[in-house]
Amino acid sequence: MDEIVKIINDIKVGNIKPIYFLMGEESYYIDKLTEYLEDNLLTEDEKGFNQMVLYGRDTTIEDIVSNAKRYPMMAERQVIIVKEAQDLSRTIDKIEAYVNNPQPTTVLVFAYKYGKVDKRKKWIKSIAKNHILFESEKLKDFKVADWIKRVLQGRGFSIEPKAAIMLQEFLGNDLSRIANELSKLEIILPKGSTITPDHIEQNIGISKDFNVYELRKAVGEKNHHKAFQILNYFHQNPKSIPKVLLIGQLFGYFSNLLKYHGLKDKTQGNVASALGIHPFFVDEYRIAAANFPMKKVSTVINKLKVVDGMSKGVGASNLEDIELYKEFLISVM
């Protein structure tokens, strides 16, 4: 993110602010920025007396302010880092007085994860104007594969599109989890390697042939044999995908297919933008649209709702989930 690069570059040239308030649903960038501030604002010799790490659940705003108002010892500044600051959400507004009159020789860092403070509050506006307010938003699902590609390029690796999609499908948009899995691959593979679906399967445990992406593709192509193979794999390996996620993925897929039918401009870029998908998937939707006309897609969506309800015990059914899903596929394919 350009904002992160700017914050780091400013620190490198000595443009350091008294307050850094890092907040948002996506913890990955908050953790990375906090780690950078913790490692780089003071020398190792200075950290012993002038760097303090507090945790929201174990401290109070009063204690934080009291520590922040101290003077550094034999150093230009001191650093106070408040991790898990979201645990102070009920009392965080008490920081307003300090925000309006911060100690110039203190750098106060708040890592406020999995949520955010109302930006209409006066003290947040003041931080945004005079200090650093960083908001970390969750990455859209269809942007995750490109994020994986950029991260790996920066580390001297490349990745095949299907391999990136496999990671995104399995791990969602949790960047911290994805980054951890990428780190494992970087240890195993020599620098300069291109990460393939085989690497993902062998080292992370995500099947390259039996996953929800391949199921959607098989259904869209009306490939009965492949679709039933994948369902049987899910049944035999229940941890490979939760049933709620399976239904949700199919529902999302056919909902997007309905949108695809309604598009006048079916060029790759417009389809990807309108459906919120990676361009890699556009051909898949084109093929599926030929196999499932708009009226048929509406029927499929209604049947999916029925199957979802029956799998949760709504309506009379003595069938196991696997049999429900198979009956659904038979009826729509």
Short mmCIF file of C-alpha atoms in Angstrom, two decimals:
data_model
loop_
_atom_site.label_atom_id
_atom_site.label_comp_id
_atom_site.label_asym_id
_atom_site.label_seq_id
_atom_site.Cartn_x
_atom_site.Cartn_y
_atom_site.Cartn_z
CA MET A 1 0.00 0.00 0.00
CA ASP A 2 1.25 3.46 -0.95
CA GLU A 3 0.27 4.86 2.46
CA ILE A 4 2.45 2.33 4.28
CA VAL A 5 5.40 3.07 2.02
CA LYS A 6 5.00 6.80 2.71
CA ILE A 7 4.86 6.28 6.50
CA ILE A 8 8.01 4.16 6.42
CA ASN A 9 9.86 6.55 4.09
CA ASP A 10 8.99 9.50 6.35
CA ILE A 11 10.39 7.65 9.35
CA LYS A 12 13.59 6.83 7.45
CA VAL A 13 14.24 10.53 6.78
CA GLY A 14 13.48 11.50 10.39
CA ASN A 15 9.91 12.77 9.93
CA ILE A 16 8.53 10.99 13.01
CA LYS A 17 5.16 11.91 14.49
CA PRO A 18 4.27 11.89 18.20
CA ILE A 19 1.20 9.62 17.67
CA TYR A 20 0.55 6.70 15.33
CA PHE A 21 -2.99 5.32 15.51
CA LEU A 22 -3.28 2.15 13.43
CA MET A 23 -6.77 0.69 13.13
CA GLY A 24 -8.93 -1.50 10.92
CA GLU A 25 -10.40 -4.91 10.16
CA GLU A 26 -7.26 -6.21 8.42
CA SER A 27 -4.66 -6.95 11.08
CA TYR A 28 -1.80 -7.82 8.71
CA TYR A 29 -0.72 -4.27 7.88
CA ILE A 30 -1.30 -3.07 11.45
CA ASP A 31 1.02 -5.80 12.71
CA LYS A 32 3.65 -5.03 10.06
CA LEU A 33 3.65 -1.30 10.78
CA THR A 34 3.74 -1.89 14.53
CA GLU A 35 6.66 -4.26 14.07
CA TYR A 36 8.51 -1.69 11.97
CA LEU A 37 7.97 1.07 14.55
CA GLU A 38 9.04 -1.26 17.36
CA ASP A 39 12.24 -2.22 15.54
CA ASN A 40 13.34 1.06 13.99
CA LEU A 41 12.50 4.12 16.09
CA LEU A 42 15.22 3.48 18.67
CA THR A 43 18.63 1.84 18.65
CA GLU A 44 19.08 -1.41 20.57
CA ASP A 45 20.95 0.46 23.31
CA GLU A 46 18.14 3.00 23.68
CA LYS A 47 15.32 0.45 23.84
CA GLY A 48 16.19 -0.84 27.31
CA PHE A 49 15.17 2.38 29.09
CA ASN A 50 13.03 4.10 26.47
CA GLN A 51 10.76 1.54 24.81
CA MET A 52 7.67 0.13 26.49
CA VAL A 53 5.12 -2.35 25.11
CA LEU A 54 1.71 -2.35 26.79
CA TYR A 55 -1.37 -4.48 26.07
CA GLY A 56 -4.89 -3.09 26.01
CA ARG A 57 -6.34 -5.74 28.30
CA ASP A 58 -3.68 -5.10 30.97
CA THR A 59 -3.52 -1.31 31.03
CA THR A 60 -5.65 1.84 31.20
CA ILE A 61 -5.67 5.11 29.29
CA GLU A 62 -4.49 6.83 32.48
CA ASP A 63 -1.44 4.53 32.70
CA ILE A 64 -0.68 5.04 29.01
CA VAL A 65 -0.81 8.83 29.34
CA SER A 66 1.27 8.76 32.51
CA ASN A 67 3.99 6.75 30.78
CA ALA A 68 3.78 8.89 27.64
CA LYS A 69 4.41 12.07 29.64
CA ARG A 70 7.73 10.80 31.00
CA TYR A 71 10.96 12.12 29.52
CA PRO A 72 13.37 9.79 27.72
CA MET A 73 16.60 8.69 29.41
CA MET A 74 19.79 9.45 27.48
CA ALA A 75 17.92 9.39 24.18
CA GLU A 76 16.14 11.80 21.86
CA ARG A 77 12.78 10.09 22.33
CA GLN A 78 10.93 7.27 24.05
CA VAL A 79 8.47 4.88 22.38
CA ILE A 80 5.24 3.59 23.95
CA ILE A 81 3.47 0.85 21.96
CA VAL A 82 -0.05 -0.21 22.90
CA LYS A 83 -0.83 -3.58 21.31
CA GLU A 84 -4.39 -5.00 21.17
CA ALA A 85 -5.62 -1.47 21.78
CA GLN A 86 -9.14 -2.52 20.75
CA ASP A 87 -9.47 -3.92 24.28
CA LEU A 88 -9.59 -0.27 25.41
CA SER A 89 -12.57 0.56 23.17
CA ARG A 90 -14.83 1.55 26.07
CA THR A 91 -12.39 4.12 27.45
CA ILE A 92 -10.35 5.08 24.38
CA ASP A 93 -12.02 8.52 24.19
CA LYS A 94 -10.13 9.52 27.35
CA ILE A 95 -7.03 9.90 25.18
CA GLU A 96 -8.43 13.14 23.73
CA ALA A 97 -6.68 15.47 26.20
CA TYR A 98 -3.30 13.88 25.45
CA VAL A 99 -3.90 13.98 21.69
CA ASN A 100 -4.47 17.73 21.95
CA ASN A 101 -1.23 18.20 23.90
CA PRO A 102 1.16 15.29 23.26
CA GLN A 103 4.63 14.97 24.73
CA PRO A 104 6.96 15.90 21.83
CA THR A 105 9.71 13.51 22.99
CA THR A 106 7.35 10.50 23.05
CA VAL A 107 6.17 8.38 20.13
CA LEU A 108 2.87 6.79 21.13
CA VAL A 109 1.66 3.90 18.94
CA PHE A 110 -1.80 2.33 19.13
CA ALA A 111 -2.41 -0.99 17.34
CA TYR A 112 -6.23 -1.10 17.27
CA LYS A 113 -7.16 -4.28 15.37
CA TYR A 114 -10.35 -5.93 14.08
CA GLY A 115 -12.33 -2.72 14.18
CA LYS A 116 -12.05 1.03 14.07
CA VAL A 117 -12.90 4.17 15.98
CA ASP A 118 -15.58 6.52 14.66
CA LYS A 119 -13.66 9.00 12.50
CA ARG A 120 -16.15 11.74 13.36
CA LYS A 121 -14.72 11.98 16.89
CA LYS A 122 -12.71 15.16 17.49
CA TRP A 123 -9.60 13.39 18.76
CA ILE A 124 -9.48 11.05 15.76
CA LYS A 125 -9.83 14.05 13.45
CA SER A 126 -6.97 15.69 15.34
CA ILE A 127 -4.76 12.60 14.91
CA ALA A 128 -5.59 12.50 11.18
CA LYS A 129 -4.66 16.17 10.83
CA ASN A 130 -1.58 16.42 13.03
CA HIS A 131 -0.25 12.90 13.47
CA ILE A 132 -0.68 9.55 11.68
CA LEU A 133 -4.04 7.82 11.36
CA PHE A 134 -3.75 4.60 9.36
CA GLU A 135 -6.83 2.55 8.48
CA SER A 136 -6.34 -1.03 7.30
CA GLU A 137 -9.31 -2.26 5.25
CA LYS A 138 -10.05 -5.90 4.44
CA LEU A 139 -8.90 -6.77 0.94
CA LYS A 140 -11.69 -7.72 -1.48
CA ASP A 141 -11.63 -11.44 -2.29
CA PHE A 142 -11.03 -10.88 -6.00
CA LYS A 143 -7.93 -8.79 -5.24
CA VAL A 144 -6.24 -11.39 -3.03
CA ALA A 145 -4.62 -13.37 -5.86
CA ASP A 146 -2.99 -10.21 -7.23
CA TRP A 147 -1.82 -9.32 -3.70
CA ILE A 148 -0.18 -12.75 -3.39
CA LYS A 149 1.53 -12.22 -6.74
CA ARG A 150 2.88 -8.77 -5.72
CA VAL A 151 4.13 -10.00 -2.33
CA LEU A 152 5.97 -12.90 -3.91
CA GLN A 153 7.47 -10.72 -6.63
CA GLY A 154 8.88 -8.46 -3.92
CA ARG A 155 10.53 -11.50 -2.36
CA GLY A 156 11.99 -12.87 -5.58
CA PHE A 157 9.34 -15.49 -6.41
CA SER A 158 6.51 -15.85 -8.90
CA ILE A 159 3.31 -17.88 -8.79
CA GLU A 160 1.02 -19.49 -11.35
CA PRO A 161 -2.51 -17.99 -11.43
CA LYS A 162 -4.21 -21.24 -10.40
CA ALA A 163 -1.85 -21.63 -7.41
CA ALA A 164 -2.72 -18.11 -6.21
CA ILE A 165 -6.42 -18.84 -6.64
CA MET A 166 -6.08 -22.06 -4.62
CA LEU A 167 -4.59 -20.12 -1.70
CA GLN A 168 -7.30 -17.47 -1.90
CA GLU A 169 -10.11 -20.04 -2.09
CA PHE A 170 -8.75 -22.02 0.86
CA LEU A 171 -7.61 -19.17 3.14
CA GLY A 172 -10.02 -16.40 2.11
CA ASN A 173 -8.81 -12.82 2.51
CA ASP A 174 -6.96 -13.33 5.81
CA LEU A 175 -3.64 -11.82 4.75
CA SER A 176 -1.82 -12.92 7.90
CA ARG A 177 -2.68 -16.58 7.30
CA ILE A 178 -1.75 -16.30 3.64
CA ALA A 179 1.56 -14.60 4.47
CA ASN A 180 2.38 -17.40 6.93
CA GLU A 181 1.80 -20.05 4.25
CA LEU A 182 3.88 -18.08 1.73
CA SER A 183 6.72 -17.92 4.27
CA LYS A 184 6.68 -21.72 4.50
CA LEU A 185 7.01 -22.00 0.73
CA GLU A 186 9.86 -19.49 0.68
CA ILE A 187 11.79 -21.64 3.14
CA ILE A 188 11.25 -24.81 1.12
CA LEU A 189 11.74 -23.46 -2.41
CA PRO A 190 14.86 -21.81 -3.84
CA LYS A 191 14.64 -18.09 -4.58
CA GLY A 192 13.49 -17.40 -8.11
CA SER A 193 11.08 -20.36 -8.11
CA THR A 194 7.64 -20.21 -9.68
CA ILE A 195 5.10 -21.59 -7.21
CA THR A 196 2.76 -24.10 -8.84
CA PRO A 197 -0.44 -25.88 -7.78
CA ASP A 198 1.71 -28.95 -7.06
CA HIS A 199 3.79 -26.92 -4.58
CA ILE A 200 0.59 -25.77 -2.86
CA GLU A 201 -0.77 -29.31 -2.67
CA GLN A 202 2.47 -30.92 -1.45
CA ASN A 203 3.46 -28.28 1.12
CA ILE A 204 0.24 -26.67 2.31
CA GLY A 205 -2.19 -29.55 1.91
CA ILE A 206 -4.69 -27.95 -0.46
CA SER A 207 -5.70 -30.39 -3.18
CA LYS A 208 -5.12 -28.95 -6.64
CA ASP A 209 -7.83 -31.16 -8.15
CA PHE A 210 -10.39 -31.49 -5.35
CA ASN A 211 -11.30 -28.02 -4.08
CA VAL A 212 -14.27 -25.71 -4.26
CA TYR A 213 -12.82 -23.81 -7.24
CA GLU A 214 -12.61 -27.07 -9.25
CA LEU A 215 -16.14 -28.01 -8.14
CA ARG A 216 -17.58 -24.72 -9.40
CA LYS A 217 -15.73 -25.15 -12.66
CA ALA A 218 -16.98 -28.73 -13.09
CA VAL A 219 -20.58 -27.67 -12.40
CA GLY A 220 -20.31 -24.75 -14.84
CA GLU A 221 -18.95 -27.08 -17.52
CA LYS A 222 -21.59 -29.73 -16.67
CA ASN A 223 -18.78 -32.20 -16.03
CA HIS A 224 -20.79 -34.69 -13.96
CA HIS A 225 -17.96 -37.14 -13.37
CA LYS A 226 -15.55 -34.51 -12.03
CA ALA A 227 -18.20 -32.85 -9.86
CA PHE A 228 -19.13 -36.13 -8.17
CA GLN A 229 -15.47 -37.02 -7.66
CA ILE A 230 -14.93 -33.74 -5.83
CA LEU A 231 -18.06 -34.17 -3.69
CA ASN A 232 -16.90 -37.65 -2.69
CA TYR A 233 -13.49 -36.21 -1.77
CA PHE A 234 -15.15 -33.57 0.44
CA HIS A 235 -17.22 -36.29 2.11
CA GLN A 236 -14.16 -38.43 2.82
CA ASN A 237 -12.13 -35.38 3.92
CA PRO A 238 -14.65 -33.26 5.88
CA LYS A 239 -11.96 -30.83 7.06
CA SER A 240 -11.17 -29.90 3.47
CA ILE A 241 -14.18 -27.56 3.35
CA PRO A 242 -17.00 -26.74 5.82
CA LYS A 243 -20.43 -27.51 4.36
CA VAL A 244 -21.56 -23.92 5.04
CA LEU A 245 -18.70 -22.63 2.89
CA LEU A 246 -19.50 -25.13 0.14
CA ILE A 247 -23.12 -23.97 -0.17
CA GLY A 248 -22.05 -20.34 0.13
CA GLN A 249 -19.50 -20.68 -2.66
CA LEU A 250 -22.01 -22.30 -5.01
CA PHE A 251 -24.64 -19.70 -4.13
CA GLY A 252 -22.17 -16.88 -4.82
CA TYR A 253 -21.11 -18.52 -8.08
CA PHE A 254 -24.64 -18.80 -9.48
CA SER A 255 -25.59 -15.35 -8.20
CA ASN A 256 -22.65 -13.97 -10.18
CA LEU A 257 -23.70 -16.04 -13.17
CA LEU A 258 -27.12 -14.37 -13.00
CA LYS A 259 -25.38 -10.97 -13.03
CA TYR A 260 -23.24 -12.09 -15.97
CA HIS A 261 -26.37 -12.79 -18.03
CA GLY A 262 -27.57 -9.26 -17.31
CA LEU A 263 -24.38 -7.56 -18.54
CA LYS A 264 -24.42 -5.85 -21.92
CA ASP A 265 -20.65 -5.42 -21.99
CA LYS A 266 -19.09 -8.87 -21.58
CA THR A 267 -15.47 -7.91 -22.17
CA GLN A 268 -13.05 -9.45 -19.68
CA GLY A 269 -12.30 -6.23 -17.80
CA ASN A 270 -15.93 -5.21 -17.43
CA VAL A 271 -17.06 -8.68 -16.33
CA ALA A 272 -14.28 -8.91 -13.73
CA SER A 273 -15.17 -5.44 -12.39
CA ALA A 274 -18.95 -5.96 -12.39
CA LEU A 275 -18.83 -9.38 -10.72
CA GLY A 276 -15.97 -8.55 -8.35
CA ILE A 277 -13.91 -11.51 -9.57
CA HIS A 278 -10.35 -12.09 -10.74
CA PRO A 279 -10.02 -11.85 -14.58
CA PHE A 280 -8.74 -15.45 -14.44
CA PHE A 281 -12.36 -16.59 -13.86
CA VAL A 282 -14.08 -14.72 -16.71
CA ASP A 283 -13.80 -17.53 -19.27
CA GLU A 284 -15.25 -19.90 -16.69
CA TYR A 285 -18.37 -17.72 -16.45
CA ARG A 286 -18.65 -17.47 -20.23
CA ILE A 287 -18.71 -21.27 -20.51
CA ALA A 288 -21.15 -21.65 -17.62
CA ALA A 289 -23.49 -19.04 -19.11
CA ALA A 290 -23.75 -21.12 -22.28
CA ASN A 291 -24.69 -24.19 -20.20
CA PHE A 292 -27.02 -22.38 -17.81
CA PRO A 293 -29.43 -19.85 -19.37
CA MET A 294 -30.74 -17.09 -17.13
CA LYS A 295 -34.01 -18.89 -16.30
CA LYS A 296 -32.10 -22.04 -15.37
CA VAL A 297 -29.75 -20.05 -13.10
CA SER A 298 -32.72 -18.67 -11.16
CA THR A 299 -34.00 -22.22 -10.67
CA VAL A 300 -30.57 -23.37 -9.45
CA ILE A 301 -30.40 -20.55 -6.89
CA ASN A 302 -33.82 -21.48 -5.51
CA LYS A 303 -32.79 -25.16 -5.27
CA LEU A 304 -29.61 -24.17 -3.45
CA LYS A 305 -31.71 -22.36 -0.84
CA VAL A 306 -33.77 -25.52 -0.33
CA VAL A 307 -30.66 -27.72 -0.04
CA ASP A 308 -29.12 -25.28 2.45
CA GLY A 309 -32.24 -25.40 4.59
CA MET A 310 -32.46 -29.20 4.47
CA SER A 311 -28.79 -29.55 5.43
CA LYS A 312 -29.63 -27.46 8.52
CA GLY A 313 -32.62 -29.62 9.41
CA VAL A 314 -35.35 -27.50 7.79
CA GLY A 315 -37.92 -29.75 6.10
CA ALA A 316 -38.18 -33.53 6.21
CA SER A 317 -35.12 -35.33 4.89
CA ASN A 318 -33.35 -38.51 5.97
CA LEU A 319 -30.51 -37.98 3.51
CA GLU A 320 -26.92 -37.27 4.53
CA ASP A 321 -25.46 -33.99 3.32
CA ILE A 322 -23.41 -35.77 0.64
CA GLU A 323 -26.59 -37.33 -0.81
CA LEU A 324 -28.38 -33.96 -0.70
CA TYR A 325 -25.56 -32.36 -2.67
CA LYS A 326 -25.51 -35.19 -5.19
CA GLU A 327 -29.26 -34.94 -5.72
CA PHE A 328 -28.85 -31.21 -6.20
CA LEU A 329 -26.13 -31.71 -8.84
CA ILE A 330 -28.21 -34.33 -10.66
CA SER A 331 -31.20 -31.98 -10.78
CA VAL A 332 -29.26 -28.97 -12.10
CA MET A 333 -26.71 -30.65 -14.36
#
